[in-house]
Short mmCIF file of N, CA, C and O in Angstrom, two decimals:
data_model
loop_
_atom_site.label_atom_id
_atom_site.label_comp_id
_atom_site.label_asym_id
_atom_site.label_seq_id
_atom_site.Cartn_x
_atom_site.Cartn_y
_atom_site.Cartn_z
N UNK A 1 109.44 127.21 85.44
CA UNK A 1 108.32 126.44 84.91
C UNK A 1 108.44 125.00 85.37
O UNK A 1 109.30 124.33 84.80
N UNK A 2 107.61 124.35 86.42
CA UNK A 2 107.83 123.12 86.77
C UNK A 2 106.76 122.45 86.22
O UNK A 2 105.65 122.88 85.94
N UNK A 3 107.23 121.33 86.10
CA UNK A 3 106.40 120.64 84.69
C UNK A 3 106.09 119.38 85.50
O UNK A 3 105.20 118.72 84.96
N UNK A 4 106.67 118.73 86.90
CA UNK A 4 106.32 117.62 87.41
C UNK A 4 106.41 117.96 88.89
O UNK A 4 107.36 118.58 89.36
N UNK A 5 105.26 117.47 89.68
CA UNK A 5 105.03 118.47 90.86
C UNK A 5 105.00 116.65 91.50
O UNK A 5 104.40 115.65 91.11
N UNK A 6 106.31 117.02 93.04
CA UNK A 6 105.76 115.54 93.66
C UNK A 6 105.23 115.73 95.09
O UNK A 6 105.50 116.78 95.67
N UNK A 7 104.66 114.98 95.55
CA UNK A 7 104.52 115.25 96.82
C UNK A 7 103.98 114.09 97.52
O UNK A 7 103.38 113.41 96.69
N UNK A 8 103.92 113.42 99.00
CA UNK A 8 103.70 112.38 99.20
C UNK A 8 104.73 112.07 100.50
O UNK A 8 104.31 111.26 101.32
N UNK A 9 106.20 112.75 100.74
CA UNK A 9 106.98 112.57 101.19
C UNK A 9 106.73 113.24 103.35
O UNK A 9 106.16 114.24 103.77
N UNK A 10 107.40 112.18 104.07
CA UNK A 10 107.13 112.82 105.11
C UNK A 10 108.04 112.14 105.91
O UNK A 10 108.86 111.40 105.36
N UNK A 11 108.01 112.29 107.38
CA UNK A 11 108.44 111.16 108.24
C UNK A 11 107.68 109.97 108.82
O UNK A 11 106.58 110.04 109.36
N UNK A 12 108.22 109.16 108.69
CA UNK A 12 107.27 107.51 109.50
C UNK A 12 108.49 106.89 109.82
O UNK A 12 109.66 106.97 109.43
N UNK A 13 107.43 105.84 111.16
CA UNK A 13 108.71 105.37 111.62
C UNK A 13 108.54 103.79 111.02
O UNK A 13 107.62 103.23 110.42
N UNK A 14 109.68 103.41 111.40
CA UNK A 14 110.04 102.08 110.63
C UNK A 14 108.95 100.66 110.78
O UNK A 14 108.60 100.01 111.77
N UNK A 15 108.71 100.57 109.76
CA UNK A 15 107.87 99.62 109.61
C UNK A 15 106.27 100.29 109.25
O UNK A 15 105.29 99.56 109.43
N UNK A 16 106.07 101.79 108.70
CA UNK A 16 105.43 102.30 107.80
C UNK A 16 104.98 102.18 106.88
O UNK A 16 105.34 101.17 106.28
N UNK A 17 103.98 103.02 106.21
CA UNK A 17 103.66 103.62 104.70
C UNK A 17 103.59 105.21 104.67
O UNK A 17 103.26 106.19 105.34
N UNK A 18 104.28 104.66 103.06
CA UNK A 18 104.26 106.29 102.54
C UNK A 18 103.31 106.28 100.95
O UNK A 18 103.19 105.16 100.45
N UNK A 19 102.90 107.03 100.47
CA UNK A 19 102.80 106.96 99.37
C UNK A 19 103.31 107.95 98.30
O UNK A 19 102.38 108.75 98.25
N UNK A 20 104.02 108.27 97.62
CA UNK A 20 104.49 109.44 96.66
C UNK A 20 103.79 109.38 95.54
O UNK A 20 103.70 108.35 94.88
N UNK A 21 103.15 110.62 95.20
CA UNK A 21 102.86 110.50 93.65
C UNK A 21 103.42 112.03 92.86
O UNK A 21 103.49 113.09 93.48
N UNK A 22 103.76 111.90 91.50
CA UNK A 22 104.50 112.64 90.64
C UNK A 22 103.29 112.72 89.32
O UNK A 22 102.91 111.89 88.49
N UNK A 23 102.81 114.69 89.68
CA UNK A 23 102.32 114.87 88.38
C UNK A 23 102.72 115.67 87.67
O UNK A 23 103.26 116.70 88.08
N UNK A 24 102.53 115.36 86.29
CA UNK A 24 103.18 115.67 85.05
C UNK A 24 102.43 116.87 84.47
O UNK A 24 101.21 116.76 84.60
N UNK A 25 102.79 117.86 83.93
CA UNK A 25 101.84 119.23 83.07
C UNK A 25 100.98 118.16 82.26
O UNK A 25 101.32 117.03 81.92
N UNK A 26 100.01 118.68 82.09
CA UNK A 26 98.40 117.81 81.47
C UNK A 26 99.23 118.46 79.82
O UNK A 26 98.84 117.83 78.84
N UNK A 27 100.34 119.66 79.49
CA UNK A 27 100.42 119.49 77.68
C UNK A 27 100.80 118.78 77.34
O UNK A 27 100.65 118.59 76.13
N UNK A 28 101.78 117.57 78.37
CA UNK A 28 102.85 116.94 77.98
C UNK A 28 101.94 115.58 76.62
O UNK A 28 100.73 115.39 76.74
N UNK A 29 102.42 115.13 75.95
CA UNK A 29 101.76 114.34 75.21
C UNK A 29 102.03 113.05 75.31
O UNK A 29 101.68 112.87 76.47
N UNK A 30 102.41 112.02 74.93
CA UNK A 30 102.31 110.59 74.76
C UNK A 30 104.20 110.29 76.15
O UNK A 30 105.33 110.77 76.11
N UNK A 31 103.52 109.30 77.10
CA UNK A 31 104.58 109.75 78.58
C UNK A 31 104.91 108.02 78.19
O UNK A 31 104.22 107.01 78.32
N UNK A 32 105.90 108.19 77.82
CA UNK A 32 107.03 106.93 77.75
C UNK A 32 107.47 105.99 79.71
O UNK A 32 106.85 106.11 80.77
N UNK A 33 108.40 105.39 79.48
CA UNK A 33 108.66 105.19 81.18
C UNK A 33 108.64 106.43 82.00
O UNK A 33 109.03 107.52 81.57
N UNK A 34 108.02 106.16 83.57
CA UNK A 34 107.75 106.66 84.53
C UNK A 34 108.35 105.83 85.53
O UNK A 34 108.06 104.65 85.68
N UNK A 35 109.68 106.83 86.62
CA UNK A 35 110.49 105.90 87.38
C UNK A 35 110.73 107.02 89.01
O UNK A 35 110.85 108.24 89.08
N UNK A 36 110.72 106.30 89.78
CA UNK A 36 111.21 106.58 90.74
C UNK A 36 112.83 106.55 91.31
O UNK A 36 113.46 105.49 91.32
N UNK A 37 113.30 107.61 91.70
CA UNK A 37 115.37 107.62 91.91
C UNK A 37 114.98 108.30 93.66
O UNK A 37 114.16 108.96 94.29
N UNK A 38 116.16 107.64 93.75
CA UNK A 38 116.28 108.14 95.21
C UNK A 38 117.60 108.54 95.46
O UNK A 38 118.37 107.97 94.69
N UNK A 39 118.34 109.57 96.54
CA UNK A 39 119.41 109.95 96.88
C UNK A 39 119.52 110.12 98.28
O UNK A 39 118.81 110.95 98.85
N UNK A 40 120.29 109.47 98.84
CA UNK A 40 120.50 109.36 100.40
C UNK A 40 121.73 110.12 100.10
O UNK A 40 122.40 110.16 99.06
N UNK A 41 121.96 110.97 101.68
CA UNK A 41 122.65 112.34 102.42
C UNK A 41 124.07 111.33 101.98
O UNK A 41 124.50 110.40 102.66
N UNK A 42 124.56 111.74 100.85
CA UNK A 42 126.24 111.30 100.77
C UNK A 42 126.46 110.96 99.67
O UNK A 42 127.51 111.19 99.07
N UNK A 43 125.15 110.13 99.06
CA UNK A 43 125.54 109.42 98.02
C UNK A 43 125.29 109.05 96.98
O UNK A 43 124.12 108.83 97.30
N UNK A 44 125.34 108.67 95.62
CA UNK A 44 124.99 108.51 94.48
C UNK A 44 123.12 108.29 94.43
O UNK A 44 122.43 107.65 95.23
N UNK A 45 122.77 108.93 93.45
CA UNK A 45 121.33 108.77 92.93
C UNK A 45 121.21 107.03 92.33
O UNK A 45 121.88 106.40 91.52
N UNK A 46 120.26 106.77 92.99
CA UNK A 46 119.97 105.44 92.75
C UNK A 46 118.41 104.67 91.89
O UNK A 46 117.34 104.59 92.49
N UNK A 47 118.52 104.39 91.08
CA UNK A 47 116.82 103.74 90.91
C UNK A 47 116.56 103.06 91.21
O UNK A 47 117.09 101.97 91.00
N UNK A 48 115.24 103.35 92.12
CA UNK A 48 114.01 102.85 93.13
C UNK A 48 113.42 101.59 91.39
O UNK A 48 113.97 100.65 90.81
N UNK A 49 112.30 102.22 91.25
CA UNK A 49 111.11 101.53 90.43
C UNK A 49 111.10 102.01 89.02
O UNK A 49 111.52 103.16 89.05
N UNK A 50 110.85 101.70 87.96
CA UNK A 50 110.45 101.96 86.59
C UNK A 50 109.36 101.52 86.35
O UNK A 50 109.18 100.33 86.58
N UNK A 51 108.35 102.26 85.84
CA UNK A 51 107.18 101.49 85.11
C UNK A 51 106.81 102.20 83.91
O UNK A 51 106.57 103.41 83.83
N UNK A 52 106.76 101.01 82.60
CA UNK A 52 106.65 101.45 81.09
C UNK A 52 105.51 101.61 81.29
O UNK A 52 104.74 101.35 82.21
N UNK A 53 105.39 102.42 79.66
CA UNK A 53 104.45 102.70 79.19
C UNK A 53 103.67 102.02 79.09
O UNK A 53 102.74 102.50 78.46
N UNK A 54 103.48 100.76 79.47
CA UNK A 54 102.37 99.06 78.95
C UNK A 54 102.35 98.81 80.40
O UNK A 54 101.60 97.91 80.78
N UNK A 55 103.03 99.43 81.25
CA UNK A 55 102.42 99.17 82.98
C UNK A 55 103.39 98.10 83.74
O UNK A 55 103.13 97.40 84.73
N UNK A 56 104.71 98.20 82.88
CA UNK A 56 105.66 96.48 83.20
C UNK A 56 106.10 97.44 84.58
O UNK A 56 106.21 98.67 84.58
N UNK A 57 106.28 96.63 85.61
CA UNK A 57 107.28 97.45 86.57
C UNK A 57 108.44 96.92 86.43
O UNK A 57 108.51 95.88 85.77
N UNK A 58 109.36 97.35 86.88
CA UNK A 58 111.06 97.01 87.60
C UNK A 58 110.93 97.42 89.21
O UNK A 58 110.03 97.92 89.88
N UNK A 59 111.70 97.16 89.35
CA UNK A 59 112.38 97.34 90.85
C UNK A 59 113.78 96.84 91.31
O UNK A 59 114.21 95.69 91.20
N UNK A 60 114.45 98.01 91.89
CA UNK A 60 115.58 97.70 92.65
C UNK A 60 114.79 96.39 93.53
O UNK A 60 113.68 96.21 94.04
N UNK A 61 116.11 95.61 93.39
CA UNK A 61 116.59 94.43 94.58
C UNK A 61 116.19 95.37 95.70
O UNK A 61 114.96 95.37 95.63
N UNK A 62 116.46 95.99 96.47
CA UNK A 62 116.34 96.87 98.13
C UNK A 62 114.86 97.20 98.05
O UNK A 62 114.40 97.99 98.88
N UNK A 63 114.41 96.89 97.50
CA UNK A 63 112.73 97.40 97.76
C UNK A 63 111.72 96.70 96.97
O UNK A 63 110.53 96.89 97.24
N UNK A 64 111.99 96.10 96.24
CA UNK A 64 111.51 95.01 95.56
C UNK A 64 110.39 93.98 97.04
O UNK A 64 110.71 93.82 98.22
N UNK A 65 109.24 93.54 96.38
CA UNK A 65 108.26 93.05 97.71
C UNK A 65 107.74 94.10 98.24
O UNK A 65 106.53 93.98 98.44
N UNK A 66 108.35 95.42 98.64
CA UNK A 66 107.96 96.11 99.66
C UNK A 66 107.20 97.90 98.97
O UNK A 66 106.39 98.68 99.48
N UNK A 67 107.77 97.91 97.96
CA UNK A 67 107.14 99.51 97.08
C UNK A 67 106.49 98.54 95.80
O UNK A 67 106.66 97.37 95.44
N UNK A 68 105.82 99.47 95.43
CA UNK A 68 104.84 99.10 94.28
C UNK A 68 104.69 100.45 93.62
O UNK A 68 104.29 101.37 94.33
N UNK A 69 104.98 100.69 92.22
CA UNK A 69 104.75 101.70 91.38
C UNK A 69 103.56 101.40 90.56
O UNK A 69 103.12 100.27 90.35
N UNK A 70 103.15 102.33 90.20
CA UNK A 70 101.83 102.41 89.25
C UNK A 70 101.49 103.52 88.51
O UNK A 70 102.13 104.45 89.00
N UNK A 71 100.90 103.88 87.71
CA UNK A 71 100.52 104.88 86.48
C UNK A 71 98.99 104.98 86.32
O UNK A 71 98.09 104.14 86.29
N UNK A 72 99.04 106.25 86.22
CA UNK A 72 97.75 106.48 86.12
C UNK A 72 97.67 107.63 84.59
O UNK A 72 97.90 108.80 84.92
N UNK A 73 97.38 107.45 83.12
CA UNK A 73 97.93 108.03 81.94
C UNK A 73 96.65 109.38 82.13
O UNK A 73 96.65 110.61 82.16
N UNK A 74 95.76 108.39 82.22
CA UNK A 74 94.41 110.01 81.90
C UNK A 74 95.34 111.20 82.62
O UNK A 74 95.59 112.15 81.88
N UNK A 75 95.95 111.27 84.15
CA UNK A 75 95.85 112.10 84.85
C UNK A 75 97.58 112.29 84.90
O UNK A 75 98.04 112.82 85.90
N UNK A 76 98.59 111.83 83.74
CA UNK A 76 99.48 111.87 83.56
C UNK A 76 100.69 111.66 85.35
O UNK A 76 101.63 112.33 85.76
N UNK A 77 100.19 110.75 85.76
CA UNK A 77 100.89 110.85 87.33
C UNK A 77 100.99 109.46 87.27
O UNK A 77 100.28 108.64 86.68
N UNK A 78 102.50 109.25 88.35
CA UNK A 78 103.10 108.48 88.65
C UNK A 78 103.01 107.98 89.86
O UNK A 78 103.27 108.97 90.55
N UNK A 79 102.80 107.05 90.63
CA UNK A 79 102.52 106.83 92.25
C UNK A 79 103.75 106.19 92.55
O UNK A 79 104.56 105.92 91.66
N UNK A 80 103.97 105.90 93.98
CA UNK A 80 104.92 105.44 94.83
C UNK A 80 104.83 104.72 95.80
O UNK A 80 105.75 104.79 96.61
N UNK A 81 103.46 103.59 96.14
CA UNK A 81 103.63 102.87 97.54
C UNK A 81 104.52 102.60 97.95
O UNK A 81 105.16 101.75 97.33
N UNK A 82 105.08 103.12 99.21
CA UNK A 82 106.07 102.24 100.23
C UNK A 82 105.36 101.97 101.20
O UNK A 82 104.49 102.66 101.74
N UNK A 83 105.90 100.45 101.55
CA UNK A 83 105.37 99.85 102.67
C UNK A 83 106.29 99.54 103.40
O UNK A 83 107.36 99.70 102.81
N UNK A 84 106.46 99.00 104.88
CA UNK A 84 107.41 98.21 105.52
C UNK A 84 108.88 98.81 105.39
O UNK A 84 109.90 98.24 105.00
N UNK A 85 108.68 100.13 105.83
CA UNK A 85 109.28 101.24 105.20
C UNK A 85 110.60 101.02 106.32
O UNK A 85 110.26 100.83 107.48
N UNK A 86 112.22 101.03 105.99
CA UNK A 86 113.03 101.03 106.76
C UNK A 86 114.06 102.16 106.61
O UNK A 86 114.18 102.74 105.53
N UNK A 87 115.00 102.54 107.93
CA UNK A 87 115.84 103.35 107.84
C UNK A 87 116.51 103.53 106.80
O UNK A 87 116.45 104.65 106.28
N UNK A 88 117.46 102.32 106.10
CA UNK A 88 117.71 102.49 105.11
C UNK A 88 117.18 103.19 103.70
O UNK A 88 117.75 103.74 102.76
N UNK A 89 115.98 102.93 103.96
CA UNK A 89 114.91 103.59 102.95
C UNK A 89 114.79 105.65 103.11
O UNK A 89 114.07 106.36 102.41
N UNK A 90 115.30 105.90 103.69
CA UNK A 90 115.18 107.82 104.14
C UNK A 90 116.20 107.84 103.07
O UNK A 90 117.04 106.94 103.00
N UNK A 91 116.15 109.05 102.04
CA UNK A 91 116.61 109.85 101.20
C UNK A 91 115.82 110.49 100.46
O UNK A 91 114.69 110.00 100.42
N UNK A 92 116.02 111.67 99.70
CA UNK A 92 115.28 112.35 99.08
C UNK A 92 114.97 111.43 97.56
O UNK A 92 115.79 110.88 96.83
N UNK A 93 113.53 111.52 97.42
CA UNK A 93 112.86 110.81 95.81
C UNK A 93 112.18 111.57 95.27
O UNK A 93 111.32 112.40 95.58
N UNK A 94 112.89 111.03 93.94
CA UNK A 94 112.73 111.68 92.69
C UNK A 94 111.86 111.10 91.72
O UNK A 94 111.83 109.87 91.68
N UNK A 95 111.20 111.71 90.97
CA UNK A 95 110.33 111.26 89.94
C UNK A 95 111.03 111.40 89.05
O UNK A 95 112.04 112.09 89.23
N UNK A 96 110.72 110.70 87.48
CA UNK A 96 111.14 111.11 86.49
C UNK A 96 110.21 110.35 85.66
O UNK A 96 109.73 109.24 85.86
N UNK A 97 110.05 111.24 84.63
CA UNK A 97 108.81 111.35 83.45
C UNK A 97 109.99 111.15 81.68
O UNK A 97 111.02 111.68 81.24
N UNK A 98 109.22 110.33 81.31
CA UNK A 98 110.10 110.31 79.69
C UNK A 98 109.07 110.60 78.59
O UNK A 98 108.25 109.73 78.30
N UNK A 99 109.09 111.49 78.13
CA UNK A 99 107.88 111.88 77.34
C UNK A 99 108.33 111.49 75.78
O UNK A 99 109.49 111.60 75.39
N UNK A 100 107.35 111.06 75.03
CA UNK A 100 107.80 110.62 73.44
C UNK A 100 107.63 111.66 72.75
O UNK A 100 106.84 111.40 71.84
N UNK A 101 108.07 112.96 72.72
CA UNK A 101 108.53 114.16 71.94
C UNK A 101 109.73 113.73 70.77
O UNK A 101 110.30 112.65 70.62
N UNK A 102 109.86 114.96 70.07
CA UNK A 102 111.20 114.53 69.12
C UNK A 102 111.95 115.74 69.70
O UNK A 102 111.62 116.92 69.64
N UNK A 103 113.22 115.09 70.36
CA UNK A 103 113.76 114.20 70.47
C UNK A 103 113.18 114.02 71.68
O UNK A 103 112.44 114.88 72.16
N UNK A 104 113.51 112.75 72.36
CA UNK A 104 112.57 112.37 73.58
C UNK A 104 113.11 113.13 74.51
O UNK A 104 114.25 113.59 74.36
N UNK A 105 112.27 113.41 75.71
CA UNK A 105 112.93 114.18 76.76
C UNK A 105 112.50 113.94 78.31
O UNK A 105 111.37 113.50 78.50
N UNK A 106 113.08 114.11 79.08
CA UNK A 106 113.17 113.19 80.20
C UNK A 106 112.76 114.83 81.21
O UNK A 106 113.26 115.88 80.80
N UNK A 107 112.02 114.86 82.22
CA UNK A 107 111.54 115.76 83.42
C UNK A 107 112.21 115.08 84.43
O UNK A 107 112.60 113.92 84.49
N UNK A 108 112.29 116.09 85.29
CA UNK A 108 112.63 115.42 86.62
C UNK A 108 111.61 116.29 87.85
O UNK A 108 111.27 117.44 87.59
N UNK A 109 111.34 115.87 88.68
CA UNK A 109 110.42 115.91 89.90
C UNK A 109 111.45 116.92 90.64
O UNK A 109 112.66 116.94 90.44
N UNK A 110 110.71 117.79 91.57
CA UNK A 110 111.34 118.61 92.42
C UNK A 110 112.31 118.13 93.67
O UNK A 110 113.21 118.65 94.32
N UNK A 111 111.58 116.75 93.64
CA UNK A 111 112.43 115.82 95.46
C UNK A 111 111.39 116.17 96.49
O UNK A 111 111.00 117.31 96.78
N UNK A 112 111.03 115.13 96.95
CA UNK A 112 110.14 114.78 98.21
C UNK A 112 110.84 114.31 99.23
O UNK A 112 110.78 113.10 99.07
N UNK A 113 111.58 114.55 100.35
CA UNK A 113 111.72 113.89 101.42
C UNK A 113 111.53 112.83 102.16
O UNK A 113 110.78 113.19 103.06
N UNK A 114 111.81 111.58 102.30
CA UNK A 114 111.33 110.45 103.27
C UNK A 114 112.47 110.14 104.38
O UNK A 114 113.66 109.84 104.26
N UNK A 115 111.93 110.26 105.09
CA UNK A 115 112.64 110.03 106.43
C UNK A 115 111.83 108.71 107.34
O UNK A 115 110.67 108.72 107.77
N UNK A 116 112.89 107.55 107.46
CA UNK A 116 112.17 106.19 108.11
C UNK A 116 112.82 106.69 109.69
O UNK A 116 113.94 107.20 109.69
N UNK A 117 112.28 106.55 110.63
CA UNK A 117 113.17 106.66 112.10
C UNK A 117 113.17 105.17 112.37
O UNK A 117 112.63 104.39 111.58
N UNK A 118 113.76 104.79 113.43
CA UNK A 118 113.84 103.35 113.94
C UNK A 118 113.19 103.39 115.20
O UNK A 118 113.09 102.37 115.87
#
């Protein structure tokens, strides 16, 4: 039963756009933070972007200026602009959904692929 479907992910070469977006099952009810994680071939899962429930973003330092997250609640989905997209930037991304259930509970996205070439 997959409950957050992402897709958006592809190859571009450096100095690109991508856009990812992450949707959520329409039962889910009242969707707390919505964040983007990424995992490059080796190494620890990292967070990309957060954006609350009131629309605040975060951003990692490494992509900060260059991705922009956003929310869209009617249609329970999460977006992902990348721009100015660099090698460093290729690893698989992850969505993640925090829904205000009791007790709260956190989804995770299937993984989309981005691959920057140089």
């Amino acid at each position: 039963q997959v409950q957050l479907v992402e897709s958006g992910g592809g190859l571009v070469q450096s100095g690109g756009s991508l856009r990812l977006s992450c949707a959520a099952s329409r039962s889910f009810g009242t969707i707390g933070n919505m964040g983007w994680y990424r995992q490059a071939s080796g190494e620890q899962r990292e967070l990309v972007a957060v954006i609350t429930r009131f629309g605040t973003p975060n951003y990692a330092a490494a992509v900060s200026g260059r991705f922009t997250i956003s929310r869209d609640d009617a249609k329970k989905t999460v977006y992902l602009q990348m721009n100015s997209l660099a090698p460093e930037d290729t690893a698989v991304y992850y969505c993640n959904v925090e829904v205000w259930a009791t007790p709260i509970r956190a989804y995770w996205g299937q993984g989309t692929q981005v691959t920057v070439s140089s």
